[in-house]
PDB file of C-alpha atoms in Angstrom:
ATOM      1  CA  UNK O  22     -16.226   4.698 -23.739  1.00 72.00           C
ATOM      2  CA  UNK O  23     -19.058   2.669 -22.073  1.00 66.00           C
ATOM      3  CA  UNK O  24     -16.788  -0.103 -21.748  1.00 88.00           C
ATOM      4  CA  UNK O  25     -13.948   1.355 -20.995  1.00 90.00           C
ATOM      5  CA  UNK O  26     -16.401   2.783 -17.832  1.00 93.00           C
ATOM      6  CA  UNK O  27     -17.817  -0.959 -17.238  1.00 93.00           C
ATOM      7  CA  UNK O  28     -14.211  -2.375 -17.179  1.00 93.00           C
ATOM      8  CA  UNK O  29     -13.319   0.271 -14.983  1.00 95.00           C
ATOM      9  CA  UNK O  30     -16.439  -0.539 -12.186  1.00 95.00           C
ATOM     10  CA  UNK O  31     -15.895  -4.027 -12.667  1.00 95.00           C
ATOM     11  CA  UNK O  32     -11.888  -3.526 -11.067  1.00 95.00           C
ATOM     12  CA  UNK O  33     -12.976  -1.780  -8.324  1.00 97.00           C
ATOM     13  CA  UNK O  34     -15.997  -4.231  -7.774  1.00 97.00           C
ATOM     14  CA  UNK O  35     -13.286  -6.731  -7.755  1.00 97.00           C
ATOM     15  CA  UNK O  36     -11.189  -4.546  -5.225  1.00 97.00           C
ATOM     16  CA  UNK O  37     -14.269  -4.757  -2.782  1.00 97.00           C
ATOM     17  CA  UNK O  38     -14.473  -8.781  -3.300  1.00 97.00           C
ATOM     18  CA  UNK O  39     -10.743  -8.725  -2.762  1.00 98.00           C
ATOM     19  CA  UNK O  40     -10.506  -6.986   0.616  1.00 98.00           C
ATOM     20  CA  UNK O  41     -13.638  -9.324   1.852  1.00 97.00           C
ATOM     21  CA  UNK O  42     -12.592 -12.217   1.189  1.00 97.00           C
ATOM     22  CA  UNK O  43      -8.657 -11.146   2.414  1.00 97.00           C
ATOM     23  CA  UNK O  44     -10.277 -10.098   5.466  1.00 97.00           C
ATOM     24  CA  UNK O  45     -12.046 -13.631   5.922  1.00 96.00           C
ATOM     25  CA  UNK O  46      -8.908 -14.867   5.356  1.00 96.00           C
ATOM     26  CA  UNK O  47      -6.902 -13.157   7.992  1.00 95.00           C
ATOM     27  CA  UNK O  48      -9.764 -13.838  10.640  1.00 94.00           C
ATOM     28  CA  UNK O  49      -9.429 -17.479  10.042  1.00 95.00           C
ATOM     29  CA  UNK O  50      -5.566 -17.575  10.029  1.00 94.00           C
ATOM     30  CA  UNK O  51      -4.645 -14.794  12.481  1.00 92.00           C
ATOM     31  CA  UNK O  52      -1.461 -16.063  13.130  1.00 88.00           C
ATOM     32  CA  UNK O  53      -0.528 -16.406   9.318  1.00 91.00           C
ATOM     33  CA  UNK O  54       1.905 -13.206   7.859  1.00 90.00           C
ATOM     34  CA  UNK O  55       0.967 -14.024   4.602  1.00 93.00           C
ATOM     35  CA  UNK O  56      -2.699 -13.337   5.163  1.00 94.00           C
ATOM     36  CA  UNK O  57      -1.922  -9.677   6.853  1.00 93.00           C
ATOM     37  CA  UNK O  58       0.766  -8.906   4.051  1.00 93.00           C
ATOM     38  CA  UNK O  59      -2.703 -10.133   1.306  1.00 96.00           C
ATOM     39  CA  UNK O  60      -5.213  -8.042   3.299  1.00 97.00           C
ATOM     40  CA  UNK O  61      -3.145  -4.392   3.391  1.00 96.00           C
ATOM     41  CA  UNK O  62      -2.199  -4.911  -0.178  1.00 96.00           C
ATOM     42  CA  UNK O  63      -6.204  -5.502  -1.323  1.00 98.00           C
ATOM     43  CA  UNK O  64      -6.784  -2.133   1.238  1.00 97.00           C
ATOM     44  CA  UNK O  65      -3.842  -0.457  -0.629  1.00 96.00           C
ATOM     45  CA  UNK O  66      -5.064  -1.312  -4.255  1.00 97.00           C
ATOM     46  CA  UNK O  67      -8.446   0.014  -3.491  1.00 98.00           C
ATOM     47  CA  UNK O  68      -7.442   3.343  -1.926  1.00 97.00           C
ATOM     48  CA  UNK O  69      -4.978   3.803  -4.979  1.00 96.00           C
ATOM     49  CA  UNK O  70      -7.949   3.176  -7.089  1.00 97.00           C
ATOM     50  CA  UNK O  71     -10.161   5.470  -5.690  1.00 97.00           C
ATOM     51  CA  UNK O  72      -7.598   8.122  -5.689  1.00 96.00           C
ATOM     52  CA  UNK O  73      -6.871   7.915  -9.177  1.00 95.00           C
ATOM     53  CA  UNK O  74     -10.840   7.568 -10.416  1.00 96.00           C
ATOM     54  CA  UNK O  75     -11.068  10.578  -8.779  1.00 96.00           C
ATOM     55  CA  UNK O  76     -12.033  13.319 -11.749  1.00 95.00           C
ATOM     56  CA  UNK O  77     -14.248  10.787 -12.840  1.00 96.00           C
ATOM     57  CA  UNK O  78     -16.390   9.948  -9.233  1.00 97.00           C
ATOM     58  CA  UNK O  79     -18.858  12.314  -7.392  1.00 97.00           C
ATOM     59  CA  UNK O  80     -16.497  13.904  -4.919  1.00 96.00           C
ATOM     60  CA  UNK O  81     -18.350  13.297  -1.730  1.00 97.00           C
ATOM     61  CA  UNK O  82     -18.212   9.307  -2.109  1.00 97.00           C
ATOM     62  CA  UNK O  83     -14.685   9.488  -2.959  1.00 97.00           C
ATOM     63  CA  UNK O  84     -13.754  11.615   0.027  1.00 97.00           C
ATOM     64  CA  UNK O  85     -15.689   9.182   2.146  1.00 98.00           C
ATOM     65  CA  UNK O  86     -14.113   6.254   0.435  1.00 98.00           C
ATOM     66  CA  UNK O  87     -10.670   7.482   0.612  1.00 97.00           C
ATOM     67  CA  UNK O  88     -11.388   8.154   4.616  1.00 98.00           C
ATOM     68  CA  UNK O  89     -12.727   4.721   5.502  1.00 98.00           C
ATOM     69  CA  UNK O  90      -9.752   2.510   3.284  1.00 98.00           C
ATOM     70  CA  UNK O  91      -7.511   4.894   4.919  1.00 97.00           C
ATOM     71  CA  UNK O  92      -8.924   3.721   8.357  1.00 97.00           C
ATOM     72  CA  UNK O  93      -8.453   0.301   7.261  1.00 97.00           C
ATOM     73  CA  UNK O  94      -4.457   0.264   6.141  1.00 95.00           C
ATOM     74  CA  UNK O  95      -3.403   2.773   9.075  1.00 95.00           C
ATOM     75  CA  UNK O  96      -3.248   0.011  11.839  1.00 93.00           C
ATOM     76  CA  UNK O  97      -1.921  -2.526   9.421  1.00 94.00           C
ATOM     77  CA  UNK O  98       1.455  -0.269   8.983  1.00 92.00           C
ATOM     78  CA  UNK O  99       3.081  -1.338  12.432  1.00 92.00           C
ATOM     79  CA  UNK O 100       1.735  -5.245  12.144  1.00 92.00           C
ATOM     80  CA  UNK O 101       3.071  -5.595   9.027  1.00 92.00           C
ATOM     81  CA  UNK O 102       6.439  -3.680   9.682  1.00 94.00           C
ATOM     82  CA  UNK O 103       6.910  -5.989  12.937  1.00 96.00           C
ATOM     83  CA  UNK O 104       6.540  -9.030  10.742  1.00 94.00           C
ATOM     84  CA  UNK O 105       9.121  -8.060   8.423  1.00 94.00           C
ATOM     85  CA  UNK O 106      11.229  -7.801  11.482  1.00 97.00           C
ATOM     86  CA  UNK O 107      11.189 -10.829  13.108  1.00 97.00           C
ATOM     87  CA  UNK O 108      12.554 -13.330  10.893  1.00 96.00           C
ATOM     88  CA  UNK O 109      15.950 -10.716  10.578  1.00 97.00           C
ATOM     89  CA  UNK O 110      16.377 -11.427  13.952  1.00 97.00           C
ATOM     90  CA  UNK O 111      17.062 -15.218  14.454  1.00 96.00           C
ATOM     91  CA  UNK O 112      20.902 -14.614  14.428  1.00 95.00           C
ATOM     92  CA  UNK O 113      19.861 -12.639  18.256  1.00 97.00           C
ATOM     93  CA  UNK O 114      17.404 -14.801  19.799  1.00 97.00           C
ATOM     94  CA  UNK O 115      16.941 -12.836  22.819  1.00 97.00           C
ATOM     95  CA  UNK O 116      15.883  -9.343  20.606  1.00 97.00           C
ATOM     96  CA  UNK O 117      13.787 -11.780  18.729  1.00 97.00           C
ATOM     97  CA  UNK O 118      11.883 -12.977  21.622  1.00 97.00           C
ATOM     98  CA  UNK O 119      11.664  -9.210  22.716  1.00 97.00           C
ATOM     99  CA  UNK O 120      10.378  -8.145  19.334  1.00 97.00           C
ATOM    100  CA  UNK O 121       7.883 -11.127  18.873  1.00 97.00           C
ATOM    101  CA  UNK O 122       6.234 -10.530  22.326  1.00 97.00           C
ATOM    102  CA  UNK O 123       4.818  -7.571  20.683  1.00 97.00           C
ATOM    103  CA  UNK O 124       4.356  -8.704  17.379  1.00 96.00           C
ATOM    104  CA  UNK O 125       2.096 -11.289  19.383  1.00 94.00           C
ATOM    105  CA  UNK O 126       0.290  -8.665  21.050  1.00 96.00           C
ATOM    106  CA  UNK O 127      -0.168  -6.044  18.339  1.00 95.00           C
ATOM    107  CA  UNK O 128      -1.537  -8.958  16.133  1.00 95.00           C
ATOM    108  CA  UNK O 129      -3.727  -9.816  19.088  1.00 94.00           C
ATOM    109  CA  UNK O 130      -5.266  -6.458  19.858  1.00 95.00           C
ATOM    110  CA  UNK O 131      -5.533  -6.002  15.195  1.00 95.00           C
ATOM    111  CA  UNK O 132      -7.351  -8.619  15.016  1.00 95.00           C
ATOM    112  CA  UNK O 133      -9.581  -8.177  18.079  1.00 95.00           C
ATOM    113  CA  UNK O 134     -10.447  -5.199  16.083  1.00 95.00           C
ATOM    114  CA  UNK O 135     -10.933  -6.340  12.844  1.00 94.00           C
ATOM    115  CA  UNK O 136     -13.694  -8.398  14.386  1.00 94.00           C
ATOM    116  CA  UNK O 137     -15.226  -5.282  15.891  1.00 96.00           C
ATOM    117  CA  UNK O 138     -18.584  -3.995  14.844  1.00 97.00           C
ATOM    118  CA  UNK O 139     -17.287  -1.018  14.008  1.00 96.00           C
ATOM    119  CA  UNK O 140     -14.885  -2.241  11.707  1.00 96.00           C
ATOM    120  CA  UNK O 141     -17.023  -4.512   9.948  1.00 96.00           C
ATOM    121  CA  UNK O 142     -19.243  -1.149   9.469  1.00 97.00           C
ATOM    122  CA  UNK O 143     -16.435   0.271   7.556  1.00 98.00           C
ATOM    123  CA  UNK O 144     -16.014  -2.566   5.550  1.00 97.00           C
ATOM    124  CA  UNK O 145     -19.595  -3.072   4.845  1.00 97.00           C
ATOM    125  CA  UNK O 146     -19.449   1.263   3.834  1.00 98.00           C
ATOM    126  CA  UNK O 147     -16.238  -0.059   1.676  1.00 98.00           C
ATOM    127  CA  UNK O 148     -17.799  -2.849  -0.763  1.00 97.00           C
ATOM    128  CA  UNK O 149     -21.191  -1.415  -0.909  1.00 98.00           C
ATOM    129  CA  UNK O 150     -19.546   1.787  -2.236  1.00 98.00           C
ATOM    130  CA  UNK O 151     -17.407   0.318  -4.469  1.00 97.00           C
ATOM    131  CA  UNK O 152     -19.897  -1.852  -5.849  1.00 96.00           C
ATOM    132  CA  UNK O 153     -22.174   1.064  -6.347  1.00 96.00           C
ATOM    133  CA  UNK O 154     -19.931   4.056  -7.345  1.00 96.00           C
ATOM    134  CA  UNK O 155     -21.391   7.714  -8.087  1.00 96.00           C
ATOM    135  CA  UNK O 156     -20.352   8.162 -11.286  1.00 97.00           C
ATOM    136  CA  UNK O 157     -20.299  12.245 -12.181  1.00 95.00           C
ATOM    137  CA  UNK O 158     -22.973  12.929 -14.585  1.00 94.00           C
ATOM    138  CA  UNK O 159     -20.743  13.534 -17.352  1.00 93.00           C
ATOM    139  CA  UNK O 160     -19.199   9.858 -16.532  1.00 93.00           C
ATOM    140  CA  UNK O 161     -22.451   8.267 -15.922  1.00 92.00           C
ATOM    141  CA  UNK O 162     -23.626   9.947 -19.535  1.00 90.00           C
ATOM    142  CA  UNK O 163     -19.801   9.495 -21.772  1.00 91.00           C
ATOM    143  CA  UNK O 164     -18.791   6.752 -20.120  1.00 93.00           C
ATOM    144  CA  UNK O 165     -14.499   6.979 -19.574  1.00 91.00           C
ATOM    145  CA  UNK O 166     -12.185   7.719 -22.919  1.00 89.00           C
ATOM    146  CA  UNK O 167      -9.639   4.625 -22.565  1.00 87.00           C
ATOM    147  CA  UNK O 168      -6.986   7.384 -24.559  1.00 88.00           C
ATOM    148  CA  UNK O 169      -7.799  10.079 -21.575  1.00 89.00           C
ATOM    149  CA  UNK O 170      -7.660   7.340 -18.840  1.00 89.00           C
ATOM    150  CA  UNK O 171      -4.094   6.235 -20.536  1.00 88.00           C
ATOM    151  CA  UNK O 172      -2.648   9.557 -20.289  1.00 90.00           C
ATOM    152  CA  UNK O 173      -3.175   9.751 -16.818  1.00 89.00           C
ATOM    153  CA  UNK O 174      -1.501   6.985 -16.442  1.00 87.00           C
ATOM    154  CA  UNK O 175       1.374   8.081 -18.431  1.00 86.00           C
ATOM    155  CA  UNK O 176       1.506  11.713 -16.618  1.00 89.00           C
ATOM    156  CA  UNK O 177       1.663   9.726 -13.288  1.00 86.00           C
ATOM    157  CA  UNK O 178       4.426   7.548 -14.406  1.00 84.00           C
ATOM    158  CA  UNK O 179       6.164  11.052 -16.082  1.00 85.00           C
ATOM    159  CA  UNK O 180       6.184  12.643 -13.271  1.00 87.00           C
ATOM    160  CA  UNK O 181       7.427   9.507 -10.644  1.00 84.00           C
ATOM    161  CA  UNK O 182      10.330   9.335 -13.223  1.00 82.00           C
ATOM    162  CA  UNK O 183      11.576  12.933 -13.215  1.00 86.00           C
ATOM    163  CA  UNK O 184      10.668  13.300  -8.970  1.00 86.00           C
ATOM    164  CA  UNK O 185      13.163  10.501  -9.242  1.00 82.00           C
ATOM    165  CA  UNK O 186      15.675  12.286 -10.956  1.00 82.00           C
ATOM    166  CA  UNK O 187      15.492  15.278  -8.823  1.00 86.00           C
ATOM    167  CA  UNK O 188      14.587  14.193  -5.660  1.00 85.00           C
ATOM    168  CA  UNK O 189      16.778  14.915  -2.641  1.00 86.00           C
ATOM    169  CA  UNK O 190      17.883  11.550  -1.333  1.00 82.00           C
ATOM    170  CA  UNK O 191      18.739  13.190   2.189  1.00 83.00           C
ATOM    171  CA  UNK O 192      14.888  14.182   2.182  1.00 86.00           C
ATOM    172  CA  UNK O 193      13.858  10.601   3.603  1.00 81.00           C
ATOM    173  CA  UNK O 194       9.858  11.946   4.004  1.00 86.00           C
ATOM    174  CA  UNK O 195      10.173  13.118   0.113  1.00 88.00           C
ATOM    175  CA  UNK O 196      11.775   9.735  -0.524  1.00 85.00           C
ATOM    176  CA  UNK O 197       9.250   7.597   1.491  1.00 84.00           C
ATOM    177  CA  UNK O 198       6.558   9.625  -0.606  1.00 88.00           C
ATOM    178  CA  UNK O 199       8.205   9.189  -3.979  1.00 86.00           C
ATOM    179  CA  UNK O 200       8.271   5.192  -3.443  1.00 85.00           C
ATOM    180  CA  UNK O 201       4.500   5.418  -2.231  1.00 86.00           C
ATOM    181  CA  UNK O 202       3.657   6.772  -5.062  1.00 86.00           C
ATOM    182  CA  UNK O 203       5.236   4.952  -7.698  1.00 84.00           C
ATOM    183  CA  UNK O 204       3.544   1.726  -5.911  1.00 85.00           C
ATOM    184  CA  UNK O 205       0.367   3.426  -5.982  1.00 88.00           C
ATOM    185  CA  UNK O 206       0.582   3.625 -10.028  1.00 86.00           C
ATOM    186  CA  UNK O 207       1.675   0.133 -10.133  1.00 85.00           C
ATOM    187  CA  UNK O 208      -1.403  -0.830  -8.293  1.00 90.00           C
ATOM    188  CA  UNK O 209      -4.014   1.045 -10.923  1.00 90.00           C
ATOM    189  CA  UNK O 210      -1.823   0.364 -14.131  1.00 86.00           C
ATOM    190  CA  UNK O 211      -2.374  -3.306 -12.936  1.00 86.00           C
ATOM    191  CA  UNK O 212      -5.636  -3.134 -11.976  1.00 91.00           C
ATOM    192  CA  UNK O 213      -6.924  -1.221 -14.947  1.00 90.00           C
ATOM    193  CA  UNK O 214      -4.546  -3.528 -17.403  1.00 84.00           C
ATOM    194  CA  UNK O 215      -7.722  -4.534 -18.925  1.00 83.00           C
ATOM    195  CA  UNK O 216      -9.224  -1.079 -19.752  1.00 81.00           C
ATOM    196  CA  UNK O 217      -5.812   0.682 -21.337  1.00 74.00           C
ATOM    197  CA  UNK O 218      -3.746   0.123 -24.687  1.00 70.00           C
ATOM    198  CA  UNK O 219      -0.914  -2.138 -24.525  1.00 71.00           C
ATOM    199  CA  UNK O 220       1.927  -0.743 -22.524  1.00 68.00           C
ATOM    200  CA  UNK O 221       0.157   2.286 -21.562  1.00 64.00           C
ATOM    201  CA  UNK O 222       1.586   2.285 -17.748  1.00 58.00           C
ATOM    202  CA  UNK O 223       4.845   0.688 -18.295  1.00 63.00           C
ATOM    203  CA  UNK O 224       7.667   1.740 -16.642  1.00 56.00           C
ATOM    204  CA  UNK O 225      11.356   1.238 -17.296  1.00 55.00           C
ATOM    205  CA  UNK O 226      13.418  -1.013 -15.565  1.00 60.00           C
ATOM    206  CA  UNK O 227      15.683   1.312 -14.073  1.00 57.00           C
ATOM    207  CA  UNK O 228      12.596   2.553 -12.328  1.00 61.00           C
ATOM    208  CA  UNK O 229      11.548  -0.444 -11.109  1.00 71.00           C
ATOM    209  CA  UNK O 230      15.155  -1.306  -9.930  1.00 70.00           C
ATOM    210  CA  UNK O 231      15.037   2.058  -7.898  1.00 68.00           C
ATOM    211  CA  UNK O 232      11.448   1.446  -6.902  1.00 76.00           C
ATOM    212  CA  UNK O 233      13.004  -2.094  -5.192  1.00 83.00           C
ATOM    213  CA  UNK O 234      15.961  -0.339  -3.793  1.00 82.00           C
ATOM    214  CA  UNK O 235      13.767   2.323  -2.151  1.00 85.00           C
ATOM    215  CA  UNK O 236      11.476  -0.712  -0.335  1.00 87.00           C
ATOM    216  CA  UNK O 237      14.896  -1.975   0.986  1.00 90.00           C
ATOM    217  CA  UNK O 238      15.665   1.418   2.451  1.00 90.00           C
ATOM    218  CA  UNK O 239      12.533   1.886   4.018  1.00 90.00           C
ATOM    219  CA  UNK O 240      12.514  -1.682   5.541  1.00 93.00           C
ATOM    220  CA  UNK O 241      16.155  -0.801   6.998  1.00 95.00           C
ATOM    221  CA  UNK O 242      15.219   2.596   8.443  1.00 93.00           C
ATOM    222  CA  UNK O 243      11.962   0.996   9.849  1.00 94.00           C
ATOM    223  CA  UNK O 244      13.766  -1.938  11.227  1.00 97.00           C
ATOM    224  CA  UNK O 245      16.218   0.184  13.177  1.00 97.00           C
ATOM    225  CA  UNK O 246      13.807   2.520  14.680  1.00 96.00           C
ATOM    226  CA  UNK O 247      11.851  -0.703  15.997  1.00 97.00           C
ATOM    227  CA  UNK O 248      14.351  -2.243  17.342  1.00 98.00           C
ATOM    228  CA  UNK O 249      15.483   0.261  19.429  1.00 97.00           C
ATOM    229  CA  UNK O 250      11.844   1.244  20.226  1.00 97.00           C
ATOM    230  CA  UNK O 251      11.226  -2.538  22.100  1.00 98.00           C
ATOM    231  CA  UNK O 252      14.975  -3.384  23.121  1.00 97.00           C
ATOM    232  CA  UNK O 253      16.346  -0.173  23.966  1.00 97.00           C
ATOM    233  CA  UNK O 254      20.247  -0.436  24.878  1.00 96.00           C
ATOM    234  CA  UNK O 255      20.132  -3.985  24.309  1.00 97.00           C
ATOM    235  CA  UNK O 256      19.135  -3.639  20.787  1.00 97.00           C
ATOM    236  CA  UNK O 257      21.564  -0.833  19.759  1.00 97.00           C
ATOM    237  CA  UNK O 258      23.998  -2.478  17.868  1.00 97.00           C
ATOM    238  CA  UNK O 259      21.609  -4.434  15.540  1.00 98.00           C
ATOM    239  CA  UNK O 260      19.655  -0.942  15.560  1.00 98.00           C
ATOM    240  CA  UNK O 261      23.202   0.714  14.083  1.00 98.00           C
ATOM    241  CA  UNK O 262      23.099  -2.029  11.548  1.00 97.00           C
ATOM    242  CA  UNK O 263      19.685  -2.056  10.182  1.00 97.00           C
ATOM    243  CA  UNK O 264      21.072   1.812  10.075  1.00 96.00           C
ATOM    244  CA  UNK O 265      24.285   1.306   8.302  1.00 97.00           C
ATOM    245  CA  UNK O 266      22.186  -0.759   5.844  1.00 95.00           C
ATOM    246  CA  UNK O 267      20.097   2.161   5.500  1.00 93.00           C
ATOM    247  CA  UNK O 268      22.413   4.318   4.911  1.00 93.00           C
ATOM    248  CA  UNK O 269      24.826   2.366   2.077  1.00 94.00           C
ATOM    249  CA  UNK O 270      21.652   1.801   0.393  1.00 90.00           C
ATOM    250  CA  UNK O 271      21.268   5.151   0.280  1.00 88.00           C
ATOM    251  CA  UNK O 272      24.467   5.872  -1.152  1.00 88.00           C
ATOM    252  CA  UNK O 273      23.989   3.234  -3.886  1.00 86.00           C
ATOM    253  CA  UNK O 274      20.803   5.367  -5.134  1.00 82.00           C
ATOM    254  CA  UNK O 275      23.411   8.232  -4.733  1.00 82.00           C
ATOM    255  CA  UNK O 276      25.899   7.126  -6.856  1.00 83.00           C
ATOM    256  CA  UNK O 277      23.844   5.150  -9.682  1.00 73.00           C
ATOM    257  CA  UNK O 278      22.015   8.795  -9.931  1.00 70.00           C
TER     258      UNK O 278
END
């Protein structure tokens, strides 16, 4: 069990590396999608990871952690949607101009304050904490049972699967959660690959198929609302589109349920 708990602080070690040197990345390369896309995903990972070690970690460094990474991804949500955006909109170059002024200018003012002091703060909080976690006492003593830490795994994947065959389609915020969730256990089955028996976190195809389908019907429902957020009128009938996209997609899920 005391390697199972060293594997364990040596991921989310690895998570803090990860978002520093992501972060370096992004600074350097501002005008690089790529980078952003690299940087919320190493934010993402950690959070998930933190959230998960949870009955294992002394509760008031987890709260704090789970604060500050949360601090971190929020502003990266609307850069990251308006890149997804703009390259769908070269077949209307005048939206697209429209849509990258502010892509331009939200990217501007993210990375102005990524370079902040009291961002780097945060960050600094983030890796020193995840370097040096608080175990519980009962952790820091046992160490982590790799069986225990696999059944969580397996109870998280359990219950994604059967939210997924009762979930209300029509419920788009218990939708949107579902899909977070499922990529939130796909972060820490991947990230604690090393520490779990063989298959441990799989998941079928059929849920990964759905967990794909769901990313496309949150891009199209995002898209639309964007689009007629910064074009108004003028963007209406690619808004109806990115809609209608939404909306068969939708169906699809419907009917293959």
């Amino acid at each position: 069990m005391a390697d199972t708990l060293a594997l364990v602080q040596e991921a989310l070690f690895e998570s803090a590396v990860t978002i520093k040197v992501r972060k370096k990345d992004l600074v350097k390369w501002p005008g690089d999608d790529e980078h952003l896309h690299q940087y919320r995903i190493s934010v993402r990972v950690a959070r998930s990871l933190v959230k998960f070690l949870k009955p294992y970690m002394k509760g008031e460094q987890n709260q704090q952690l789970k604060d500050q990474l949360k601090v971190l991804q929020d502003p990266t949500s609307r850069m990251r949607e308006l890149d997804v955006l703009v390259p769908l909109l070269a077949e209307t170059p005048d939206l697209q101009e429209q849509v990258r002024a502010v892509q331009l200018e939200t990217r501007k003012a993210f990375i102005q304050s990524l370079k902040a002091p009291e961002t780097q703060a945060i960050l600094d909080f983030v890796e020193d904490n995840l370097k040096h976690v608080a175990w519980k006492n009962g952790t820091a003593k046992n160490g982590i049972d790799a069986e225990a830490l696999a059944s969580r795994i397996t109870a998280r994947r359990d219950e994604c699967e059967k939210t997924l065959a009762i979930v209300d389609f029509d419920d788009q915020d218990a939708v949107h959660d579902l899909r977070k969730q499922a990529k939130a256990l796909r972060y820490v089955a991947r990230e604690l690959a090393g520490c779990l028996p063989e298959g441990a976190a799989d998941v079928s195809g059929e849920m990964r198929a759905v967990q794909d389908k769901l990313g496309e019907w949150c891009d199209a429902r995002v898209n639309a609302a964007l689009v007629s957020e910064i074009c108004g009128e003028a963007g209406a009938e690619t808004s109806a589109a990115f809609q209608a996209q939404a909306t068969a997609i939708m169906e699809e899920l419907k009917t293959a349920r």
